[in-house]
Coordinates of C-alpha atoms in Angstrom, one line a residue:
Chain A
X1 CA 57.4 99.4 123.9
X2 CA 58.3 98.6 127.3
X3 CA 60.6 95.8 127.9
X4 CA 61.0 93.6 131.3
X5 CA 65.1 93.7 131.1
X6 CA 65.4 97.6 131.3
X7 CA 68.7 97.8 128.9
X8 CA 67.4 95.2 126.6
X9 CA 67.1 97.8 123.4
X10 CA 65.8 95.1 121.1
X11 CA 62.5 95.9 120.5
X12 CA 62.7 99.5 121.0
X13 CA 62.1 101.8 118.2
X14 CA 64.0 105.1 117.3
X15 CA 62.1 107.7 115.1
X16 CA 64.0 109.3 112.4
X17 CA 63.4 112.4 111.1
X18 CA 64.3 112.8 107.1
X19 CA 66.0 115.6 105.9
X20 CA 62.5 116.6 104.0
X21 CA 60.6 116.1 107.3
X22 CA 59.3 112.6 107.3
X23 CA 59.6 110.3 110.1
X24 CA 60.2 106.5 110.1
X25 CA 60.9 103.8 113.0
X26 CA 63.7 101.7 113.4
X27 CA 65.0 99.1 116.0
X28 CA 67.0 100.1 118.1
X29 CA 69.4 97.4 117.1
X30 CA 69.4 98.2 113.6
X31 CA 70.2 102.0 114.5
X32 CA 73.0 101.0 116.8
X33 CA 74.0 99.1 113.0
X34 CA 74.8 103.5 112.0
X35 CA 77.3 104.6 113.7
X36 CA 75.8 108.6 113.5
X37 CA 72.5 107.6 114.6
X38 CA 73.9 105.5 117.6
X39 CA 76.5 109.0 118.5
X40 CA 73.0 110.8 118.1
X41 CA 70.9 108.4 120.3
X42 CA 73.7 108.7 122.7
X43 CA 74.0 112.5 122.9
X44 CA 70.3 113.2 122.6
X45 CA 68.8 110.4 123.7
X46 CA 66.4 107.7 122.6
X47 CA 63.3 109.0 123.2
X48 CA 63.5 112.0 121.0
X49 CA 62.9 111.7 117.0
X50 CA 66.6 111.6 116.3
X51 CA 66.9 114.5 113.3
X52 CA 69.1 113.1 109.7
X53 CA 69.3 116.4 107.5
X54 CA 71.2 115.0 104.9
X55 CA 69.3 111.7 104.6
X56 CA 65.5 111.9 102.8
X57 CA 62.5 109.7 102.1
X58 CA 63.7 108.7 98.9
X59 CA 66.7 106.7 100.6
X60 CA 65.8 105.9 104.2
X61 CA 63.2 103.2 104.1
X62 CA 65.4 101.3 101.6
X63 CA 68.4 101.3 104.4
X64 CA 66.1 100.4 106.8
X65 CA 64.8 97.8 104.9
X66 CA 68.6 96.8 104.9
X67 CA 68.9 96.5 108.5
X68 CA 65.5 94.8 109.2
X69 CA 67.5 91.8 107.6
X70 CA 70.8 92.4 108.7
X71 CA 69.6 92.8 112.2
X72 CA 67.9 89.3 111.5
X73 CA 71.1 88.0 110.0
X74 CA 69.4 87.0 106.6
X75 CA 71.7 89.1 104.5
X76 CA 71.7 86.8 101.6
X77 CA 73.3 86.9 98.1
X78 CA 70.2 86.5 96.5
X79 CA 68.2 89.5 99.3
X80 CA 72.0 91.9 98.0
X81 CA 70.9 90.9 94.6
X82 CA 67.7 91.6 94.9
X83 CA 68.3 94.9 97.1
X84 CA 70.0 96.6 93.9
X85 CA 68.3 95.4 90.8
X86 CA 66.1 98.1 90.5
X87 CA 68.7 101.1 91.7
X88 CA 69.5 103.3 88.6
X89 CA 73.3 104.6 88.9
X90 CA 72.1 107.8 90.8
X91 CA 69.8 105.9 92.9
X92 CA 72.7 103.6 94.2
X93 CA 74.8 106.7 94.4
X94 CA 72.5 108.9 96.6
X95 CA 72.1 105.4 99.1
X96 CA 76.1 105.0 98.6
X97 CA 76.5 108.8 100.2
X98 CA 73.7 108.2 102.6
X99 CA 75.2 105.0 104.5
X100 CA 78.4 106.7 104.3
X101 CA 76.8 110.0 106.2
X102 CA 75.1 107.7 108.1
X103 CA 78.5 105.4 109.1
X104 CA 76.3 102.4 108.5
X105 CA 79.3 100.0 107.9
X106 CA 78.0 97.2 106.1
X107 CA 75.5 98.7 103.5
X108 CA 78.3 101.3 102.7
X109 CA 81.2 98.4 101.3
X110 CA 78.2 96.3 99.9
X111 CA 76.9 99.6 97.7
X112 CA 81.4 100.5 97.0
X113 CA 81.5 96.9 95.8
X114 CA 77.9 97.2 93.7
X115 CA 79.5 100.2 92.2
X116 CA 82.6 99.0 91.7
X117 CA 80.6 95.9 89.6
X118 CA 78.6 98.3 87.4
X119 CA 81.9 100.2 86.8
X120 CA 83.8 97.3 86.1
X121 CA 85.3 96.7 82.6
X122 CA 83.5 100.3 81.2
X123 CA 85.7 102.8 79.8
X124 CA 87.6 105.6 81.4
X125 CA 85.1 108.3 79.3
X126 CA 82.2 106.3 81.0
X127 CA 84.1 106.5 84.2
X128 CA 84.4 110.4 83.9
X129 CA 80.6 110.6 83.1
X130 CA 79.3 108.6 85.8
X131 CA 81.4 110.4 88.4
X132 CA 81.2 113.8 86.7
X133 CA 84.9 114.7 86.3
X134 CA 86.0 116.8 83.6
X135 CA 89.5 115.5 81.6
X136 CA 92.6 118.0 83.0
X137 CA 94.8 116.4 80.5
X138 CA 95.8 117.7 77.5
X139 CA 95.1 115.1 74.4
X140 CA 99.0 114.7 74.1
X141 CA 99.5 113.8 77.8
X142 CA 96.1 111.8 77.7
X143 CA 97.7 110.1 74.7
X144 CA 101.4 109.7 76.4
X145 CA 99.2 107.8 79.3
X146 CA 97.8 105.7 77.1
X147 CA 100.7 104.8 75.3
X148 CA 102.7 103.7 78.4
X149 CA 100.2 101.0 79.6
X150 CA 99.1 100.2 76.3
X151 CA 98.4 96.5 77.0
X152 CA 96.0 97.3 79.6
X153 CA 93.7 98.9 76.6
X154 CA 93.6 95.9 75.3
X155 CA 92.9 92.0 76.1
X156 CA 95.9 91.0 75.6
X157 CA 95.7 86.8 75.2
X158 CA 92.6 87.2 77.3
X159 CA 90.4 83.9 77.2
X160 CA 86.5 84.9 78.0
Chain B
X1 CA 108.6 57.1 98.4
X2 CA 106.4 59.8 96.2
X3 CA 106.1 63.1 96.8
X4 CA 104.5 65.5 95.1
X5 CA 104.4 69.2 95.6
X6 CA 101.5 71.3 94.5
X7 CA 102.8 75.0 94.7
X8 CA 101.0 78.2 94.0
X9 CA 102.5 81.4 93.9
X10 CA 99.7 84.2 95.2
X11 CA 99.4 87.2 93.8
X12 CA 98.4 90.2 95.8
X13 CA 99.0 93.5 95.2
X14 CA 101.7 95.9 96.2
X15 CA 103.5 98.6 96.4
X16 CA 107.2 99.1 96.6
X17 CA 109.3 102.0 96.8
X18 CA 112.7 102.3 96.0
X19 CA 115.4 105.0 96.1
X20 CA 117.5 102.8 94.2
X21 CA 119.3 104.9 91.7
X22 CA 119.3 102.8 89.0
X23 CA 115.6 102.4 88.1
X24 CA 113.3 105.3 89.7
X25 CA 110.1 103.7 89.0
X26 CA 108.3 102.1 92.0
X27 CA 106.8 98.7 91.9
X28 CA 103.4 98.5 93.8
X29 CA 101.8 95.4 93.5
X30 CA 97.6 95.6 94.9
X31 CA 94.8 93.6 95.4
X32 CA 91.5 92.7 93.8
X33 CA 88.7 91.1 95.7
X34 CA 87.2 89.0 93.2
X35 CA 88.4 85.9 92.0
X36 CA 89.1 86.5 88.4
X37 CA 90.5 90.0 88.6
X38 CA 94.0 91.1 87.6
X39 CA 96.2 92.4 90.6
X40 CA 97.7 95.4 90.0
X41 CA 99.9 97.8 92.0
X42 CA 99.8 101.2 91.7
X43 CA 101.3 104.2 93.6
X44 CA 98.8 106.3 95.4
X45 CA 98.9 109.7 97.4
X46 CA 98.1 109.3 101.1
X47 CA 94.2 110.7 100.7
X48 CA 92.6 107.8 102.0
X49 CA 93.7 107.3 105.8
X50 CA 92.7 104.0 107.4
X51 CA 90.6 105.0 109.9
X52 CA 87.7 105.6 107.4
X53 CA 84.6 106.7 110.2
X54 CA 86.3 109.6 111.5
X55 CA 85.9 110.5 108.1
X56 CA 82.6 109.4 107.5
X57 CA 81.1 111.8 109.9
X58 CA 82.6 115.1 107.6
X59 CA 81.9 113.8 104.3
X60 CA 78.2 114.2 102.9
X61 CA 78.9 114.8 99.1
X62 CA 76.5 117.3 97.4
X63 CA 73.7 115.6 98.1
X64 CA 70.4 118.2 97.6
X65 CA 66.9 117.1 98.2
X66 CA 66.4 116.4 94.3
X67 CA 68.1 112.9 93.9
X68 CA 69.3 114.4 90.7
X69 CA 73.0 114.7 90.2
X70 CA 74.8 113.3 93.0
X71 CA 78.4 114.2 93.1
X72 CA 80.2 111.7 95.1
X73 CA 83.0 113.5 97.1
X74 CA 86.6 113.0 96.4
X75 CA 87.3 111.1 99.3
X76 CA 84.7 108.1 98.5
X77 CA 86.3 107.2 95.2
X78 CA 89.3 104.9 96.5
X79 CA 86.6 103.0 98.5
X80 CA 85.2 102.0 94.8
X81 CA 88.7 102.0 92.7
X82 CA 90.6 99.7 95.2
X83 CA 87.6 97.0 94.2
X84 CA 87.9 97.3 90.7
X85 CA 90.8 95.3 88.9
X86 CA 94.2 96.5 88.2
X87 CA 93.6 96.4 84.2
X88 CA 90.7 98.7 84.2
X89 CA 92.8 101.3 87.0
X90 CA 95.9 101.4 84.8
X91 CA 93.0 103.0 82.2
X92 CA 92.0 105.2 84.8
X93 CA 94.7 107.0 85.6
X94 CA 93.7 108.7 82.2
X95 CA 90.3 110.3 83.5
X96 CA 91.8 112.7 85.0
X97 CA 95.2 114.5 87.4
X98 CA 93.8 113.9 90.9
X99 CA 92.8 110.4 89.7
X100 CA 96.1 109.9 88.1
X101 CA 97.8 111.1 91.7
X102 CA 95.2 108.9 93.8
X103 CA 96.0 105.6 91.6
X104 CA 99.7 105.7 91.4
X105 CA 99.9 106.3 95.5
X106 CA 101.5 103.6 97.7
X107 CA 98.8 103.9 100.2
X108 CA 96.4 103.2 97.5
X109 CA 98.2 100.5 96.3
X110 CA 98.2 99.0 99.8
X111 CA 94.8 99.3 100.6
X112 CA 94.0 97.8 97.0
X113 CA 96.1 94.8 97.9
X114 CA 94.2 94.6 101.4
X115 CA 91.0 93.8 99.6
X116 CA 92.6 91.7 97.1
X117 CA 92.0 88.1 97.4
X118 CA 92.8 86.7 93.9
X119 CA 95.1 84.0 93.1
X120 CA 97.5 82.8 90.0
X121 CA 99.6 80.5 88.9
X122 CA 102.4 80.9 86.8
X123 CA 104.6 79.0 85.6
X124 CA 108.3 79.4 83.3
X125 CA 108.6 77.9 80.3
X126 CA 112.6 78.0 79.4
X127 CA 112.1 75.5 76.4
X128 CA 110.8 77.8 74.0
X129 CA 114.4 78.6 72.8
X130 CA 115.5 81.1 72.4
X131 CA 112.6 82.7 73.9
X132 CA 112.2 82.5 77.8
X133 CA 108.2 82.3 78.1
X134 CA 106.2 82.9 81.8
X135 CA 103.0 82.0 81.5
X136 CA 100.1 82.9 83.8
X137 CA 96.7 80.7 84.6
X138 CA 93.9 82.0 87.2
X139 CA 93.1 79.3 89.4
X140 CA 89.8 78.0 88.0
X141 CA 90.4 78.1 84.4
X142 CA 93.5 76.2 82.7
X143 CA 93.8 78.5 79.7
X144 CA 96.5 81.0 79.9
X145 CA 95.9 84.9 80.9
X146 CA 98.5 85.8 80.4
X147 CA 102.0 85.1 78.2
X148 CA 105.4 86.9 78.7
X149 CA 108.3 86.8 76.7
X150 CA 110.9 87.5 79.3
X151 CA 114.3 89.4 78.4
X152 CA 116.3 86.8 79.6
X153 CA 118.9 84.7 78.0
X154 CA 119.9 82.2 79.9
X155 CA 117.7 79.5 82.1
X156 CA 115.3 81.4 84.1
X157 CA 114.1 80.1 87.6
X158 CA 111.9 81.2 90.3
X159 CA 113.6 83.0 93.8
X160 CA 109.9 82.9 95.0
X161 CA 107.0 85.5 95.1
X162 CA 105.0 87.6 97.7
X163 CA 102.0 89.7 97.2
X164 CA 102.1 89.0 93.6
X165 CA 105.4 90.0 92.8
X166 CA 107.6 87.2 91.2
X167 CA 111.6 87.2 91.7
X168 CA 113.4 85.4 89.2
X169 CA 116.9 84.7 88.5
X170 CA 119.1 83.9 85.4
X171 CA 121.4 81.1 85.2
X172 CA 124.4 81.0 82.5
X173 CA 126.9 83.0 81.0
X174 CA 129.5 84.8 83.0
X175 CA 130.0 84.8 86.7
X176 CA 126.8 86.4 87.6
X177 CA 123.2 85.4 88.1
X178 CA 120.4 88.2 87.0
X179 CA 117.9 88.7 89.4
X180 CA 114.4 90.6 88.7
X181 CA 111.0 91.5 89.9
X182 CA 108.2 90.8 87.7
X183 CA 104.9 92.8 89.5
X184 CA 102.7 90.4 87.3
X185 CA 99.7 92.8 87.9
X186 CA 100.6 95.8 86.5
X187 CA 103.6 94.0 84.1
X188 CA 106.7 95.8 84.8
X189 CA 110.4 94.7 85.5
X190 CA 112.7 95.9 88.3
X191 CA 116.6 94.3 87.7
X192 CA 118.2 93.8 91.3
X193 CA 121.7 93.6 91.7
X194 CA 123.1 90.4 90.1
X195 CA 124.4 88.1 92.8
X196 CA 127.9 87.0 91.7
X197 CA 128.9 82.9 91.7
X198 CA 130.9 81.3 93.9
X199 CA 134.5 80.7 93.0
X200 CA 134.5 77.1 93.7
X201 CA 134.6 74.0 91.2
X202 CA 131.1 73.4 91.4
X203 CA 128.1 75.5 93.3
X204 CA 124.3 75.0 92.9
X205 CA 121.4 77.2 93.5
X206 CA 119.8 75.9 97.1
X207 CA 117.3 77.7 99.1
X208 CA 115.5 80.6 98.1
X209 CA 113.0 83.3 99.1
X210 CA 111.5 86.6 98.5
X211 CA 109.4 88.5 101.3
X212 CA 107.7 91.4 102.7
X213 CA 107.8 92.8 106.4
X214 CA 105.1 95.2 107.0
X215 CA 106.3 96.5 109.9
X216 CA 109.5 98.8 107.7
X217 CA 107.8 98.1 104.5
X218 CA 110.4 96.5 102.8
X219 CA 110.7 93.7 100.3
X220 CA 113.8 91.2 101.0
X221 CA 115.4 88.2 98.8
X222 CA 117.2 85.8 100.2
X223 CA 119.2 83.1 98.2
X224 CA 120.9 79.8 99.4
X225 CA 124.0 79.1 97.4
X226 CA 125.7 75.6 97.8
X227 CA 129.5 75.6 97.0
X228 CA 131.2 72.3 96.5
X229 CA 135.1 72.3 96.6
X230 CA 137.2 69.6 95.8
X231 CA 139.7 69.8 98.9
X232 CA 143.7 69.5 97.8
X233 CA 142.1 66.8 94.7
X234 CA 141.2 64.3 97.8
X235 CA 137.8 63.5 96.2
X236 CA 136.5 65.1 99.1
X237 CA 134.0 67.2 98.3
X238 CA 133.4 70.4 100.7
X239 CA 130.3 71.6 101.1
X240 CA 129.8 75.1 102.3
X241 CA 126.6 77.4 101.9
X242 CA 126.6 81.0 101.6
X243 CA 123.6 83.3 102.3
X244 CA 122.6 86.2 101.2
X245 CA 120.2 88.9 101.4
X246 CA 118.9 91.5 99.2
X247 CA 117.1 94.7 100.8
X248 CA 114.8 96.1 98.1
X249 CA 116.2 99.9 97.7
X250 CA 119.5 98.9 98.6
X251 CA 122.3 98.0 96.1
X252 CA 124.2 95.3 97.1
X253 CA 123.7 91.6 98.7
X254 CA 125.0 90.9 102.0
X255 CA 126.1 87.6 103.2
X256 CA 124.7 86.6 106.4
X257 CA 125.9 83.7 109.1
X258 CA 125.6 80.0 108.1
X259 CA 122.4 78.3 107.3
X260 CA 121.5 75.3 108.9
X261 CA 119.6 72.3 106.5
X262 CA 120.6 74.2 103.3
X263 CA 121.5 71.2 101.9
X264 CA 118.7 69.1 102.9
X265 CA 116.3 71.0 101.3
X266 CA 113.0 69.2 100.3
X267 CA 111.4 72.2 98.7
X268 CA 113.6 75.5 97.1
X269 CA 111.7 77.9 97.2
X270 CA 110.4 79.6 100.6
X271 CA 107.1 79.5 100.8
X272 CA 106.0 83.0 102.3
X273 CA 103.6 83.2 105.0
X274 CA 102.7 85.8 107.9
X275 CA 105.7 87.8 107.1
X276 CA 107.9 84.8 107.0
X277 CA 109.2 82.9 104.7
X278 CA 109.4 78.7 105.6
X279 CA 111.5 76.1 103.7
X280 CA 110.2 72.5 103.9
X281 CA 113.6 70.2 105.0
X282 CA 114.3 66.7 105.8
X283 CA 116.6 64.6 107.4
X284 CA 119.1 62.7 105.3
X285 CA 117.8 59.3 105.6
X286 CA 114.5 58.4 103.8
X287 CA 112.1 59.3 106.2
X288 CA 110.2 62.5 105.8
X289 CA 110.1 64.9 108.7
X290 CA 108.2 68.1 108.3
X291 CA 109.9 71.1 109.8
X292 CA 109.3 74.2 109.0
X293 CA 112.3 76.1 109.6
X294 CA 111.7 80.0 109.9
X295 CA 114.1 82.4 108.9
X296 CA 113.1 85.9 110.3
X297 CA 114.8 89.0 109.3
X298 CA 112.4 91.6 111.4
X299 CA 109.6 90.6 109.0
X300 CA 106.7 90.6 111.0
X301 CA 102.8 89.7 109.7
X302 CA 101.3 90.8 106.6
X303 CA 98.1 88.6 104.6
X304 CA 97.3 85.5 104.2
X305 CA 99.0 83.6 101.6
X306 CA 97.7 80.6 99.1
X307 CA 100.0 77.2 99.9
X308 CA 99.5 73.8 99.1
X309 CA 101.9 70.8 99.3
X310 CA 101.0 67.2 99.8
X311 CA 104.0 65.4 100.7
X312 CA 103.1 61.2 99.8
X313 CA 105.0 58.7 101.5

């Protein structure tokens, strides 16, 4: 799309090239939004389908969809809320590594904080499964942890 | 003329190191970003450096075409721990030894605390003899979180707080006053050294204040005590103020030059803000002025800081 002002990138598409071969547009001002794309644009230039081999068509259009609104500034509770309902754990986890391979600032501390929330108050066993990290401890040393910090296993005078 | 002081005491998290050789645990203090979460310090190992998109670039996790399975690399997982509450990290420092190592590191402590913006009040309760009780309320709920007997004797007052950490002092019995951290996150005790009483006929507790510089990392206490002597029995009294300061890591209190307005205090305890620590004064006549008067010891700017007073004429 030509534009009049000739460093005016704000209606100028980038392609992007998934990692499985499929190719979608975004603004230019949304892909400034990812730090690798922008370094990429920059050293390749922004006519040329910018190539993301560890990003795939599973994730992209959702992170797109992202910056369509952020780009917009209509980044709303209710649009984050929204944005993640559906995500199973893995889904939020493969978009969590993708905006982090893709230095895309915002998403990435929205998705740590979604995370975070669906971790929060679940037990360290839950923890270990959702991350996939196997227990070094012996069950004496486990138990020796436990013991020490006892009152955080518990509510201790906790209202709701 | 009314006044009436609203104080809150934040609570951030940190971490403090000491070589002290009387107690070799470390108190770290972090904290939480949402509003009802517990602030809890813990130690961390330097694995998460601050400048987080140089590493961005190198770190991809195994991520394979199947969305099946992701592994989320090492590096990612204090980006989601320093956002989950102190409580539920003290668990998970059971899941496993690189966890264990990553949660008890200072610079994981710190950059919990950066994140933190939660808020509590607490409060002593010294008439629960003999028990000395400190009680804790989050801001928008008046029932108690939390309820600690404290090992403490004699009357127990506040020397002030900073990034969630409480200093407290003991008065009676003896010629000493106790002084100890309470990290009110992850509930442990550090005893200072005590701070020995004046040998005058009478003395008082003035002006107090506990604070952080970030700039050497180091936690300080300063305490305003007001000596009055009766001069040759003229029924003069003598007022003199001594002050001294406590380095965290350091065994001793050292005095330091006169204080100006230590006895016109309106307000005790130091309020601390951007690495200082302010005392609210007034003349001696009835007429409130507000000065702030800043006492700077090298401490430089930290976090913001929860402070409230209304002063009523």
């Amino acid at each position: 799309m030509a534009q009049e002002a000739s460093s005016s990138t704000s209606s100028k598409t980038i392609s992007l090239k998934t990692g499985d071969g499929e190719i979608f547009e975004i603004e230019a001002s949304a892909a400034k939004q990812m730090k690798t794309v922008q370094r990429l644009i920059d050293d390749l230039g922004d006519d040329i389908t910018i190539p993301l081999h560890n990003v795939f068509s599973k994730e992209l259009p959702k992170i797109i969809e992202y910056y369509k609104k952020d780009i917009t500034g209509e980044i709303t509770k209710d649009f984050e809320a929204e944005f993640v309902k559906d995500l199973n754990d893995d889904e939020v986890k493969v978009l969590f590594l993708a905006a982090n391979y893709l230095d895309a600032n915002k998403l990435f501390e929205f998705l740590s904080q979604n995370i975070a929330d669906r971790l929060e108050s679940k037990s360290v066993e839950y923890v270990r499964k959702y991350f996939g990290v196997e227990n070094d401890f012996t069950p004496e040393e486990e138990s020796k942890l436990r013991e020490e910090r006892a009152w955080s296993f518990r509510g201790i005078k906790e209202d709701e | 003329m009314k006044r009436i002081q609203i104080q809150f005491f934040d609570d951030f998290e940190e971490t403090i190191s000491t070589n002290s050789q009387a107690s070799r645990f470390s108190l770290t203090v972090t904290g939480l970003i949402n509003m009802l979460k517990i602030l809890c310090s813990i130690l961390f190992s330097a694995i998460n450096k601050k400048n987080i998109s140089t590493n961005r670039q190198n770190l991809t996790g195994t991520l394979t075409s199947l969305p099946s399975l992701p592994t989320l690399p090492f590096d990612l997982i204090p980006e989601i721990l320093s956002r989950l509450p102190v409580k539920q990290l003290l668990q998970l420092r059971c899941v496993c030894k690189s966890w264990k190592s990553l949660i008890s590191d200072p610079k994981f402590a710190k950059k919990h605390l950066a994140l933190s913006s939660t808020y509590n009040l607490h409060g002593l309760d010294n008439h629960c003899f003999p028990k000395r009780v400190l009680k804790s309320y989050s801001l928008n709920s008046s029932v108690s979180i939390a309820q600690i007997d404290l090992p403490s004797k004699g009357y127990v007052l506040f020397l002030g707080s900073c990034n969630g950490i409480l200093c407290l002092a003991e008065e009676g019995g003896g010629d000493l006053f106790l002084v100890r951290l309470w990290n009110t996150s992850i509930r442990k005790f550090k005893e200072l050294p005590p701070i020995r009483k004046p040998i005058v006929e009478r003395y008082h507790l003035g002006m107090s204040g506990f604070g952080h510089d970030p700039i050497s990392d180091i936690y300080k206490v300063v305490v305003v005590l007001l000596a009055f002597d009766n001069i040759h029995n003229t029924g003069n009294y003598f007022s003199e103020n001594e002050v001294k300061v406590h380095t965290l890591g350091t065994d001793s209190w050292k005095s330091v030059s006169m204080f100006p307005f230590a006895g016109v205090f309106v307000q005790k305890l130091g309020q601390y803000a951007s690495g200082k620590i302010n005392w609210l004064v007034s003349q001696i006549s009835c007429k409130v002025n507000v000065l702030l008067l800043l006492l700077i010891w090298g401490m430089s700017l930290i976090k913001r800081f929860c402070y409230l007073m209304i002063l009523v004429r």
